[in-house]
């Protein structure tokens, strides 16, 4: 099969920038439809699928005969990708159609070349593009983007929550595209207004979600509104708080009630007092709008009052009754330490309670912070839920767990009032379905009898119920006792601030009927915004299937984002949502919600607690993933490579084999064992460094996209020596190509795995001296070793002073070292210490020498007048200039001319040295220079052009 673009080139820098930017975009983004963990950015998915389907020009020498022609065509295709990945172009039909036409053009060529194939009529019909399938669909980014690129899209997953998300994204919107809403409010509008309104995509569906969602909200308020009373500002309240004077006599809508969990004091003198476990007493830390809770001890107990302004003891207010890390607190009454073990024991014995600390209400364009009242606390305690979700929370989760403190079932995560509200909204979904059917019949929508397949009023009501149920899931995420109050943004945090359910000591209980943070209407609005962006007319289908036995992939294009070894327990986490969706719409999707909880036994994650040991978990993961990959290898369309995302976990040291990667090599082994050969790996920076799961950990640093082809059955067997020889021949060429493409140094090692594993996987086996087959882990170690050697050999391109500086930097960094050692090293590098000082890169004083840091270099340095110019000097002056901005760096590059490229090459070597020595700040500097290189060189060309024009002689 001729190569596709993704096997040769990708504009990584543009894709990575688009991915990073997308993380901060909310309006209309699929992530706002329903929460899912580690969802791939749309930009990455769109770019990868496009490049997976479009031919690389090297396969068409008749059209692109020379290397120059091929590079020009590659650049044109990469320019399309750079335009395609921009968020602004997500629904830009002009840009999308340009990409679709390139896909169709490549497909027609592929069909023509395979006209003689025995199954040409079945596999290579030029008029019909193959369909797309993702068997690990998860959050649905890949199937959605395949559909956007003009492919019929199939999504499957074992997890019912993921299946429903994909139905909501790719199956339902095209089914009802272009239809007007059925709700009475729209129907009652004048015919003249109706005639002028054009409903694009799923906009009509969105309008009905808004209408019936509002109906549910209003009905819920009629039934349980008494549990969410307004608070009246009395003269007594104003007397203590002059800032409340504008509100005197008024009733304010409550936004949230702030609660602290309590336990009985461990001090015998106060054994009957429930003392608060408060992680903070601050309510707002906004500058000029500070507010806090002050405890007042009186009459053998305590009460809370809310004050405005900065507290006298800010540190004490910020820490509440917390005493260090974990569940360690101090008794408010006595100062007695409350240990974590004591708190756990109280929680397990179900003696942990809660007390109200503050009330936050809606004011005139801002928050009003109020002291709690006995009446408000009493009303909350009158809530009497008649139903609550069952099922046990997993006792072990990555990132923290609340179960040691007695919150062991899903129902335990909610207050009584929250349970009443969520159950009321869930019950109203069924009532809304009946109302939707009546309204749909009134506008003439037909009955279909097969709601899952056709598009009559049954199907329409069922479709709307999905989005209404998602609204309840979004509400549950903001309405649990795991939701804390964000004192900086002054809003309710959601339950899943990270991929875990950690214990929260003081929590915010939102008002579902307010117009502020955490209310049902605004949470539903995010779903409506997504639907308004859904314009695809291509068919989509989402099904529940086990990836290891599914047959949906047959003859389809495949791109997958499988589970990440042991990083995320998708099934354990999604039970939180499953219990509420099941309660809302299990009768609509009986097969999907047949079980009480999300299926877990077959889930392909390496959880030791589920399999008894780490070894058993790894074996389960390897066997299951191998089987799943075999299904793909057998079924995937022969005209296209398979692309696989894997969230790479940064390298770890192994004493015997060098650098290895836990989970990563196990995953690669599964891919290779399944019969795939790797033809490329691309590192995409799809994860933010400030993610809660990523902060302080090395989890999910970047996604590696593997490009795979079926390995030929006649693949040969080779020896370790021949494998290493092939690596040493091919890897340097690949490395040069990657560096020319300006790949970031931080991504170089992972990108180099592609050509390295391409060599390894072209063989059936690689045998060592004892005749034993080399493992993937051993192959990776050899690839890393060859990469290091190749980078070291590039030092030959550098001047003697720079070679000395490299070796010294490897040993000492920017620290001082002995003069004698420096002088001895200089002789082997054919230079001298005095010459290095003269070159302006070294300081020698008092028998010690030290490399100058970029900040110490002469800011007036001019390379044109430097009599001893070194590559080392160029790099560090460029880093110094880059601190001032890309324009300053560009001025230097303009003066350096062609020599600047050698400086960029040195950055790769320096980054590798820093990474090995764990010198993070220096590594970032070298990586940043390379990442900024395209913009720096563009600006440098402008500088040169401007200078050239200024130097042109006057004609008159």
mmCIF file with all atom_site columns, N, CA and C in Angstrom, residues 830-861:
data_model
loop_
_atom_site.group_PDB
_atom_site.id
_atom_site.type_symbol
_atom_site.label_atom_id
_atom_site.label_alt_id
_atom_site.label_comp_id
_atom_site.label_asym_id
_atom_site.label_entity_id
_atom_site.label_seq_id
_atom_site.pdbx_PDB_ins_code
_atom_site.Cartn_x
_atom_site.Cartn_y
_atom_site.Cartn_z
_atom_site.occupancy
_atom_site.B_iso_or_equiv
_atom_site.pdbx_formal_charge
_atom_site.auth_seq_id
_atom_site.auth_comp_id
_atom_site.auth_asym_id
_atom_site.auth_atom_id
_atom_site.pdbx_PDB_model_num
ATOM 1  N N  . UNK A 1 830 ? 40.794 20.489 21.426 1.00 0.00 ? 830 UNK A N  1
ATOM 2  C CA . UNK A 1 830 ? 41.573 21.379 20.552 1.00 0.00 ? 830 UNK A CA 1
ATOM 3  C C  . UNK A 1 830 ? 41.199 22.845 20.738 1.00 0.00 ? 830 UNK A C  1
ATOM 4  N N  . UNK A 1 831 ? 41.096 23.242 22.008 1.00 0.00 ? 831 UNK A N  1
ATOM 5  C CA . UNK A 1 831 ? 40.850 24.644 22.328 1.00 0.00 ? 831 UNK A CA 1
ATOM 6  C C  . UNK A 1 831 ? 41.590 24.957 23.617 1.00 0.00 ? 831 UNK A C  1
ATOM 7  N N  . UNK A 1 832 ? 41.270 26.075 24.269 1.00 0.00 ? 832 UNK A N  1
ATOM 8  C CA . UNK A 1 832 ? 41.924 26.422 25.532 1.00 0.00 ? 832 UNK A CA 1
ATOM 9  C C  . UNK A 1 832 ? 40.969 27.224 26.394 1.00 0.00 ? 832 UNK A C  1
ATOM 10 N N  . UNK A 1 833 ? 41.238 27.242 27.710 1.00 0.00 ? 833 UNK A N  1
ATOM 11 C CA . UNK A 1 833 ? 40.376 27.985 28.629 1.00 0.00 ? 833 UNK A CA 1
ATOM 12 C C  . UNK A 1 833 ? 40.423 29.473 28.293 1.00 0.00 ? 833 UNK A C  1
ATOM 13 N N  . UNK A 1 834 ? 41.622 29.963 28.017 1.00 0.00 ? 834 UNK A N  1
ATOM 14 C CA . UNK A 1 834 ? 41.744 31.392 27.697 1.00 0.00 ? 834 UNK A CA 1
ATOM 15 C C  . UNK A 1 834 ? 40.971 31.733 26.421 1.00 0.00 ? 834 UNK A C  1
ATOM 16 N N  . UNK A 1 835 ? 41.003 30.827 25.464 1.00 0.00 ? 835 UNK A N  1
ATOM 17 C CA . UNK A 1 835 ? 40.251 31.040 24.228 1.00 0.00 ? 835 UNK A CA 1
ATOM 18 C C  . UNK A 1 835 ? 38.750 31.042 24.475 1.00 0.00 ? 835 UNK A C  1
ATOM 19 N N  . UNK A 1 836 ? 38.295 30.172 25.395 1.00 0.00 ? 836 UNK A N  1
ATOM 20 C CA . UNK A 1 836 ? 36.876 30.106 25.724 1.00 0.00 ? 836 UNK A CA 1
ATOM 21 C C  . UNK A 1 836 ? 36.417 31.377 26.426 1.00 0.00 ? 836 UNK A C  1
ATOM 22 N N  . UNK A 1 837 ? 37.305 31.932 27.271 1.00 0.00 ? 837 UNK A N  1
ATOM 23 C CA . UNK A 1 837 ? 37.001 33.208 27.915 1.00 0.00 ? 837 UNK A CA 1
ATOM 24 C C  . UNK A 1 837 ? 36.910 34.295 26.859 1.00 0.00 ? 837 UNK A C  1
ATOM 25 N N  . UNK A 1 838 ? 37.860 34.282 25.921 1.00 0.00 ? 838 UNK A N  1
ATOM 26 C CA . UNK A 1 838 ? 37.873 35.263 24.836 1.00 0.00 ? 838 UNK A CA 1
ATOM 27 C C  . UNK A 1 838 ? 36.610 35.147 23.971 1.00 0.00 ? 838 UNK A C  1
ATOM 28 N N  . UNK A 1 839 ? 36.127 33.919 23.817 1.00 0.00 ? 839 UNK A N  1
ATOM 29 C CA . UNK A 1 839 ? 34.915 33.688 23.014 1.00 0.00 ? 839 UNK A CA 1
ATOM 30 C C  . UNK A 1 839 ? 33.670 34.222 23.693 1.00 0.00 ? 839 UNK A C  1
ATOM 31 N N  . UNK A 1 840 ? 33.779 34.539 24.998 1.00 0.00 ? 840 UNK A N  1
ATOM 32 C CA . UNK A 1 840 ? 32.640 35.131 25.700 1.00 0.00 ? 840 UNK A CA 1
ATOM 33 C C  . UNK A 1 840 ? 31.635 34.139 26.224 1.00 0.00 ? 840 UNK A C  1
ATOM 34 N N  . UNK A 1 841 ? 32.079 32.871 26.442 1.00 0.00 ? 841 UNK A N  1
ATOM 35 C CA . UNK A 1 841 ? 31.128 31.881 26.958 1.00 0.00 ? 841 UNK A CA 1
ATOM 36 C C  . UNK A 1 841 ? 31.527 31.363 28.335 1.00 0.00 ? 841 UNK A C  1
ATOM 37 N N  . UNK A 1 842 ? 32.696 31.785 28.830 1.00 0.00 ? 842 UNK A N  1
ATOM 38 C CA . UNK A 1 842 ? 33.231 31.215 30.071 1.00 0.00 ? 842 UNK A CA 1
ATOM 39 C C  . UNK A 1 842 ? 33.810 32.319 30.944 1.00 0.00 ? 842 UNK A C  1
ATOM 40 N N  . UNK A 1 843 ? 33.694 32.140 32.253 1.00 0.00 ? 843 UNK A N  1
ATOM 41 C CA . UNK A 1 843 ? 34.364 33.025 33.209 1.00 0.00 ? 843 UNK A CA 1
ATOM 42 C C  . UNK A 1 843 ? 35.360 32.186 33.989 1.00 0.00 ? 843 UNK A C  1
ATOM 43 N N  . UNK A 1 844 ? 36.599 32.682 34.113 1.00 0.00 ? 844 UNK A N  1
ATOM 44 C CA . UNK A 1 844 ? 37.662 31.957 34.818 1.00 0.00 ? 844 UNK A CA 1
ATOM 45 C C  . UNK A 1 844 ? 38.225 32.873 35.898 1.00 0.00 ? 844 UNK A C  1
ATOM 46 N N  . UNK A 1 845 ? 38.120 32.428 37.170 1.00 0.00 ? 845 UNK A N  1
ATOM 47 C CA . UNK A 1 845 ? 38.537 33.278 38.275 1.00 0.00 ? 845 UNK A CA 1
ATOM 48 C C  . UNK A 1 845 ? 38.843 32.427 39.502 1.00 0.00 ? 845 UNK A C  1
ATOM 49 N N  . UNK A 1 846 ? 40.008 32.711 40.125 1.00 0.00 ? 846 UNK A N  1
ATOM 50 C CA . UNK A 1 846 ? 40.361 32.047 41.382 1.00 0.00 ? 846 UNK A CA 1
ATOM 51 C C  . UNK A 1 846 ? 40.447 30.541 41.278 1.00 0.00 ? 846 UNK A C  1
ATOM 52 N N  . UNK A 1 847 ? 40.969 30.059 40.172 1.00 0.00 ? 847 UNK A N  1
ATOM 53 C CA . UNK A 1 847 ? 41.116 28.616 40.015 1.00 0.00 ? 847 UNK A CA 1
ATOM 54 C C  . UNK A 1 847 ? 39.825 27.887 39.702 1.00 0.00 ? 847 UNK A C  1
ATOM 55 N N  . UNK A 1 848 ? 38.760 28.645 39.457 1.00 0.00 ? 848 UNK A N  1
ATOM 56 C CA . UNK A 1 848 ? 37.459 28.054 39.121 1.00 0.00 ? 848 UNK A CA 1
ATOM 57 C C  . UNK A 1 848 ? 36.991 28.593 37.761 1.00 0.00 ? 848 UNK A C  1
ATOM 58 N N  . UNK A 1 849 ? 36.239 27.784 37.059 1.00 0.00 ? 849 UNK A N  1
ATOM 59 C CA . UNK A 1 849 ? 35.651 28.226 35.793 1.00 0.00 ? 849 UNK A CA 1
ATOM 60 C C  . UNK A 1 849 ? 34.151 27.932 35.805 1.00 0.00 ? 849 UNK A C  1
ATOM 61 N N  . UNK A 1 850 ? 33.404 28.710 35.013 1.00 0.00 ? 850 UNK A N  1
ATOM 62 C CA . UNK A 1 850 ? 31.957 28.524 34.961 1.00 0.00 ? 850 UNK A CA 1
ATOM 63 C C  . UNK A 1 850 ? 31.424 29.049 33.633 1.00 0.00 ? 850 UNK A C  1
ATOM 64 N N  . UNK A 1 851 ? 30.521 28.285 33.030 1.00 0.00 ? 851 UNK A N  1
ATOM 65 C CA . UNK A 1 851 ? 29.853 28.762 31.824 1.00 0.00 ? 851 UNK A CA 1
ATOM 66 C C  . UNK A 1 851 ? 28.935 29.924 32.181 1.00 0.00 ? 851 UNK A C  1
ATOM 67 N N  . UNK A 1 852 ? 28.900 30.920 31.322 1.00 0.00 ? 852 UNK A N  1
ATOM 68 C CA . UNK A 1 852 ? 28.006 32.056 31.534 1.00 0.00 ? 852 UNK A CA 1
ATOM 69 C C  . UNK A 1 852 ? 26.565 31.655 31.195 1.00 0.00 ? 852 UNK A C  1
ATOM 70 N N  . UNK A 1 853 ? 25.646 32.073 32.040 1.00 0.00 ? 853 UNK A N  1
ATOM 71 C CA . UNK A 1 853 ? 24.225 31.817 31.758 1.00 0.00 ? 853 UNK A CA 1
ATOM 72 C C  . UNK A 1 853 ? 23.736 32.829 30.716 1.00 0.00 ? 853 UNK A C  1
ATOM 73 N N  . UNK A 1 854 ? 22.628 32.548 30.046 1.00 0.00 ? 854 UNK A N  1
ATOM 74 C CA . UNK A 1 854 ? 22.120 33.504 29.050 1.00 0.00 ? 854 UNK A CA 1
ATOM 75 C C  . UNK A 1 854 ? 21.921 34.912 29.612 1.00 0.00 ? 854 UNK A C  1
ATOM 76 N N  . UNK A 1 855 ? 21.475 35.004 30.865 1.00 0.00 ? 855 UNK A N  1
ATOM 77 C CA . UNK A 1 855 ? 21.217 36.324 31.465 1.00 0.00 ? 855 UNK A CA 1
ATOM 78 C C  . UNK A 1 855 ? 22.505 37.122 31.697 1.00 0.00 ? 855 UNK A C  1
ATOM 79 N N  . UNK A 1 856 ? 23.659 36.426 31.747 1.00 0.00 ? 856 UNK A N  1
ATOM 80 C CA . UNK A 1 856 ? 24.931 37.101 31.996 1.00 0.00 ? 856 UNK A CA 1
ATOM 81 C C  . UNK A 1 856 ? 25.621 37.561 30.712 1.00 0.00 ? 856 UNK A C  1
ATOM 82 N N  . UNK A 1 857 ? 25.080 37.176 29.569 1.00 0.00 ? 857 UNK A N  1
ATOM 83 C CA . UNK A 1 857 ? 25.723 37.515 28.304 1.00 0.00 ? 857 UNK A CA 1
ATOM 84 C C  . UNK A 1 857 ? 25.497 38.984 27.954 1.00 0.00 ? 857 UNK A C  1
ATOM 85 N N  . UNK A 1 858 ? 26.400 39.527 27.153 1.00 0.00 ? 858 UNK A N  1
ATOM 86 C CA . UNK A 1 858 ? 26.377 40.939 26.768 1.00 0.00 ? 858 UNK A CA 1
ATOM 87 C C  . UNK A 1 858 ? 25.131 41.255 25.946 1.00 0.00 ? 858 UNK A C  1
ATOM 88 N N  . UNK A 1 859 ? 24.241 42.107 26.433 1.00 0.00 ? 859 UNK A N  1
ATOM 89 C CA . UNK A 1 859 ? 23.013 42.416 25.694 1.00 0.00 ? 859 UNK A CA 1
ATOM 90 C C  . UNK A 1 859 ? 23.261 43.173 24.395 1.00 0.00 ? 859 UNK A C  1
ATOM 91 N N  . UNK A 1 860 ? 24.475 43.763 24.254 1.00 0.00 ? 860 UNK A N  1
ATOM 92 C CA . UNK A 1 860 ? 24.792 44.503 23.025 1.00 0.00 ? 860 UNK A CA 1
ATOM 93 C C  . UNK A 1 860 ? 25.583 43.663 22.035 1.00 0.00 ? 860 UNK A C  1
ATOM 94 N N  . UNK A 1 861 ? 25.615 42.351 22.256 1.00 0.00 ? 861 UNK A N  1
ATOM 95 C CA . UNK A 1 861 ? 26.396 41.447 21.398 1.00 0.00 ? 861 UNK A CA 1
ATOM 96 C C  . UNK A 1 861 ? 25.940 41.531 19.949 1.00 0.00 ? 861 UNK A C  1
#
